[in-house]
CSV table of C-alpha atoms in Angstrom, one decimal:
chain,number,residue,atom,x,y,z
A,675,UNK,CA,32.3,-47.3,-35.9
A,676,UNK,CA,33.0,-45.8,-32.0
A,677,UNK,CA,29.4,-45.2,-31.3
A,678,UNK,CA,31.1,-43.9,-27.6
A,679,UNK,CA,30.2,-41.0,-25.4
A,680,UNK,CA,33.7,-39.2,-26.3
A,681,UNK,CA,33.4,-39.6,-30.1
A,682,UNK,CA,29.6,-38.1,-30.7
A,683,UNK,CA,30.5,-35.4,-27.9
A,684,UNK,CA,33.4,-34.6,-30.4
A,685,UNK,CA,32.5,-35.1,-33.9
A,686,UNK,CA,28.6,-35.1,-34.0
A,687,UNK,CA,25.6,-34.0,-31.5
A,688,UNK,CA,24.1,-31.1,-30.2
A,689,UNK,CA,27.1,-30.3,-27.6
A,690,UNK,CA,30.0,-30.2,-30.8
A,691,UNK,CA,28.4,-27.2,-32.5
A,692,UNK,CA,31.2,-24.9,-31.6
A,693,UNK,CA,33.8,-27.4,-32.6
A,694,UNK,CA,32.4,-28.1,-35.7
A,695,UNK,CA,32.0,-24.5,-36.4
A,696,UNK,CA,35.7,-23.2,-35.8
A,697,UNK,CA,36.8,-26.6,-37.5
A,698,UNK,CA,34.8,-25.6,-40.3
A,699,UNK,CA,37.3,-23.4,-41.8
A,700,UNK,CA,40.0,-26.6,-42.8
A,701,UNK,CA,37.0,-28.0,-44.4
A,702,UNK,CA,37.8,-29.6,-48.1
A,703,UNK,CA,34.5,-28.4,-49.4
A,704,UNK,CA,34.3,-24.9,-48.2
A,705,UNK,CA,37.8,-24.9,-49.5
A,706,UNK,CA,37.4,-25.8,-53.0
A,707,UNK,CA,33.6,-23.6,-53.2
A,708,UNK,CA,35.3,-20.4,-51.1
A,709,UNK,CA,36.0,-18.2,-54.2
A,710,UNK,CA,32.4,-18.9,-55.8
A,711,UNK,CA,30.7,-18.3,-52.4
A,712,UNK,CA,32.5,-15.1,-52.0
A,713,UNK,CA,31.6,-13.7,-55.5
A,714,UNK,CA,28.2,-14.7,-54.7
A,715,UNK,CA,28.4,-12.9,-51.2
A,716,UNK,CA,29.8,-9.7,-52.8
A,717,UNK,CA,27.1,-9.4,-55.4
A,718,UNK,CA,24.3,-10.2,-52.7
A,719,UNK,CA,25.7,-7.0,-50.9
A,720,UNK,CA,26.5,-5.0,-53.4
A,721,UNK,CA,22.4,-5.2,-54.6
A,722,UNK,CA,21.0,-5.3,-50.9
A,723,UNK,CA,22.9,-1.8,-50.3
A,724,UNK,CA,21.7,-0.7,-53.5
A,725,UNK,CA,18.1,-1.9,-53.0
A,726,UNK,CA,18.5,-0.1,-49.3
A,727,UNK,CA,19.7,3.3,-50.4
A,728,UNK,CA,17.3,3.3,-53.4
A,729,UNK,CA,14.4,3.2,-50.8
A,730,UNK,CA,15.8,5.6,-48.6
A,731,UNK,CA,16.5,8.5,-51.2
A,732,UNK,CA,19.9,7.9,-50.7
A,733,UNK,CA,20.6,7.4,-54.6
A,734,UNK,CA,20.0,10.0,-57.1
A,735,UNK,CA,16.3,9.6,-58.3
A,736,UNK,CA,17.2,8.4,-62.1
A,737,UNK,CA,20.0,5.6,-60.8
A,738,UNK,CA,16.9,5.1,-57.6
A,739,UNK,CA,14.3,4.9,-60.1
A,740,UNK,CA,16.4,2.2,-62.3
A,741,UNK,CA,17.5,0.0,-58.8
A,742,UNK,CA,13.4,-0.2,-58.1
A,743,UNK,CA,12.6,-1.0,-61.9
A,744,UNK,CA,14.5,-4.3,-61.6
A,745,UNK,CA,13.0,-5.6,-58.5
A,746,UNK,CA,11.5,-8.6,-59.3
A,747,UNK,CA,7.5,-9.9,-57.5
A,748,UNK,CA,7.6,-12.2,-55.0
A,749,UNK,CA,5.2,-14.7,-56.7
A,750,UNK,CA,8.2,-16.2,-59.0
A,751,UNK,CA,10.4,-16.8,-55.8
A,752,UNK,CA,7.4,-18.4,-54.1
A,753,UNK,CA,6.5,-20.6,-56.7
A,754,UNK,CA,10.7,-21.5,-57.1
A,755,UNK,CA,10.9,-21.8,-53.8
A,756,UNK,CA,8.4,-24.7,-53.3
A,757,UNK,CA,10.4,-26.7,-56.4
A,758,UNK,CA,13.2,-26.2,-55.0
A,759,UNK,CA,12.5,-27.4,-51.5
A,760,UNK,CA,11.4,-31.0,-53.4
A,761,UNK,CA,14.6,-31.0,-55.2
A,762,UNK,CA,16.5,-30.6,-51.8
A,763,UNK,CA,14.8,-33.2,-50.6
A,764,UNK,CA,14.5,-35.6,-53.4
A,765,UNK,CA,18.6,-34.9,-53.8
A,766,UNK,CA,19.3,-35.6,-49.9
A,767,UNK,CA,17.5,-39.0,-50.5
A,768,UNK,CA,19.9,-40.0,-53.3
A,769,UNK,CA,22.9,-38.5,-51.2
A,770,UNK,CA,21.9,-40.9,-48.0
A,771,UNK,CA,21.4,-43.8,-50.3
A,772,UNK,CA,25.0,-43.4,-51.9
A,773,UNK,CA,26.5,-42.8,-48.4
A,774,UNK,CA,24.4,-46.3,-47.2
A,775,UNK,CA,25.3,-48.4,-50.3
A,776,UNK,CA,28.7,-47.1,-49.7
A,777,UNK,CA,29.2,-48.2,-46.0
A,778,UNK,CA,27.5,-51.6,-46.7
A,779,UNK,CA,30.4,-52.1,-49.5
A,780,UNK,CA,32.5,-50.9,-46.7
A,781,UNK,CA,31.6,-53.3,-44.2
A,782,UNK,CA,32.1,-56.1,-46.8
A,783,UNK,CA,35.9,-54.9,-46.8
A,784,UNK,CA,36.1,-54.7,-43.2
A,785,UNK,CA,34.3,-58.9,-42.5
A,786,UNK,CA,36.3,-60.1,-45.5
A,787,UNK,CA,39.5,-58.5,-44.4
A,788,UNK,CA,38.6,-60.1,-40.8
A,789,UNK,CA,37.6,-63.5,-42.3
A,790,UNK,CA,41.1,-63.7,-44.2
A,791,UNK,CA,43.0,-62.7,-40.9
A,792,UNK,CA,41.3,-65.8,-39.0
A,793,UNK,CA,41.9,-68.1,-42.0
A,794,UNK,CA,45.7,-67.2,-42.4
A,795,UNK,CA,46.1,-67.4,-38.3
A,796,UNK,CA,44.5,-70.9,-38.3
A,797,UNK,CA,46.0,-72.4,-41.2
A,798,UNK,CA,49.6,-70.8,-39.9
A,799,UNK,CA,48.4,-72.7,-36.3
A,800,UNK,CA,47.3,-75.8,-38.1
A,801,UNK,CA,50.0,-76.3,-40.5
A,802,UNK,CA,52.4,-75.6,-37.2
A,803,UNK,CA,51.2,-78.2,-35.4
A,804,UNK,CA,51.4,-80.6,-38.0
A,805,UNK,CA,55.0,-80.0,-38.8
A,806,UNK,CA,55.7,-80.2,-35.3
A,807,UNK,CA,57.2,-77.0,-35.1
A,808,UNK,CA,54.7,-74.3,-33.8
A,809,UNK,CA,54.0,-71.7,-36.1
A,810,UNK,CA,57.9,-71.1,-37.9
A,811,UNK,CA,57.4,-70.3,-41.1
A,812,UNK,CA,54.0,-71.0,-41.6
A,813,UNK,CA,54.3,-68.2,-39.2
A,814,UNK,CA,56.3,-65.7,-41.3
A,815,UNK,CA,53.7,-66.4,-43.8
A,816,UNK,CA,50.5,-65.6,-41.9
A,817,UNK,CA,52.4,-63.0,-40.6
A,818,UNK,CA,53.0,-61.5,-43.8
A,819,UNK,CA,49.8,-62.2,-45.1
A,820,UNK,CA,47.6,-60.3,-42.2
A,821,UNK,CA,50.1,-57.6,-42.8
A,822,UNK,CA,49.2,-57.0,-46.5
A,823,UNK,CA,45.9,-57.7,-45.5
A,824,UNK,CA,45.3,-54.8,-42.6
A,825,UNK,CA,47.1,-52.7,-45.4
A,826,UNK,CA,44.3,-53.0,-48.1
A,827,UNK,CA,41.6,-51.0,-46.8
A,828,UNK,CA,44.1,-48.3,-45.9
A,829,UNK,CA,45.2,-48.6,-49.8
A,830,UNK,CA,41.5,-48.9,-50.9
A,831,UNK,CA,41.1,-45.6,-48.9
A,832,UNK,CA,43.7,-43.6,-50.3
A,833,UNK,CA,43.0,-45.0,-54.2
A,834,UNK,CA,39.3,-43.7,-53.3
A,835,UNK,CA,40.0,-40.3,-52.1
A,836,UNK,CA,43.1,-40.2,-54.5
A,837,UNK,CA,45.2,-39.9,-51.9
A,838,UNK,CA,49.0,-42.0,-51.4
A,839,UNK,CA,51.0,-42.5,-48.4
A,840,UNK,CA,53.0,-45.1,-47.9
A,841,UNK,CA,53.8,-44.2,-44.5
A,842,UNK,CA,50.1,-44.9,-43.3
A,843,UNK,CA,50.4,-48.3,-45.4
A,844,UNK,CA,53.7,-49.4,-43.9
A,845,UNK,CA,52.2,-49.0,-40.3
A,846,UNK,CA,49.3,-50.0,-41.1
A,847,UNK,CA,51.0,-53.5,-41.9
A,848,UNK,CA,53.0,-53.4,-39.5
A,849,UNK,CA,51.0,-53.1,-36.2
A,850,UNK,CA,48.8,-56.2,-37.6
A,851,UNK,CA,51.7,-58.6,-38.9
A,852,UNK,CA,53.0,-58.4,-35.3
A,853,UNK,CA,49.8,-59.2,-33.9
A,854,UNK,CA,49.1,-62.2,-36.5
A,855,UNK,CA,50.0,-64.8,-34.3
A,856,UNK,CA,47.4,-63.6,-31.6
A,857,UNK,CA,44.6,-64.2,-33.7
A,858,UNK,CA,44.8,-60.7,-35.9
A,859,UNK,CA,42.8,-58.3,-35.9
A,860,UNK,CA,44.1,-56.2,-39.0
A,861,UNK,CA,40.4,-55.7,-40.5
A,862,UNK,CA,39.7,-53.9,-37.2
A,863,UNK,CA,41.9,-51.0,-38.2
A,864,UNK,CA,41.4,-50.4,-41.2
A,865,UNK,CA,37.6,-51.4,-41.3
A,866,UNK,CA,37.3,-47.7,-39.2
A,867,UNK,CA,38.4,-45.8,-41.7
């Protein structure tokens, strides 16, 4: 994770309000909730003008009488209110304990993707100097190896949000296969992810 300056100025913190705020509009949630939230939003209305002209004397007094017949006492909504705050709170508990068994499976990917990138790069270098060739093929080899290596928690990420692109896969692989012989580092990209 980038804990820098740069990153919490952008994506979290007090100072990213108005970023987060106009950026909230491409958000996937609010997408797939926007026609349930406006129906909700439209009947909300629709009852506080009603509620409003009804105790102005804006409404006929039979249609006025019938709006203030279904108000409802306050003592329900206080009592719901209180149960509901527990089950906010009870349900933000289990939320932050899926995200945290989540990112410690996630960190598992990222040190054994790591781990496998050092093994391959010193085997390749050991194997190499026993042949008496350098790295050669044992070379090709690692190299291919970090490569499908970097590339699995890009693929682990995509099968998870059942997403597929190839492209992101290919360079993925790519930028750490040519990197293989300096030691790797292919767990490093895609352990950010």
């Amino acid at each position: 994770l980038d804990y820098s300056f740069a990153y919490q100025a952008r994506y979290g913190g007090s100072s990213a309000w108005l970023t987060n705020l106009v950026s909230s509009s491409s958000s996937r949630v609010l997408t797939q909730i926007s026609g349930h939230l406006s129906s909700t939003i439209v009947v909300a209305a629709v009852i506080a003008v009603a509620f409003q002209a009804a105790s102005v004397g804006s409404l006929p007094e039979p249609l006025g009488a019938a709006v203030r017949a279904c108000a409802l006492p306050s003592l329900p909504h206080e009592a719901v209110g209180s149960i509901i705050a527990l089950l906010l709170a009870f349900r933000t508990g289990q939320a932050y304990d899926r995200f945290w068994e989540g990112r410690q499976l996630w960190d598992g990917v990222y040190s054994a993707t790591r781990a496998l990138v050092r093994l391959t790069s010193a085997t390749a270098r050991a194997s190499g100097q026993a042949a008496g060739e350098g790295e050669g093929a044992a070379g090709e080899s690692a190299a291919l190896i970090v490569g499908l290596t970097a590339a699995y928690p890009y693929a682990l990420k995509q099968h998870l949000r059942g997403e597929r692109d190839v492209r992101e896969l290919l360079e993925a692989a790519t930028a750490a296969s040519g990197g293989a012989a300096g030691g790797g580092g292919a767990g490093g990209g895609g352990g950010k992810r």
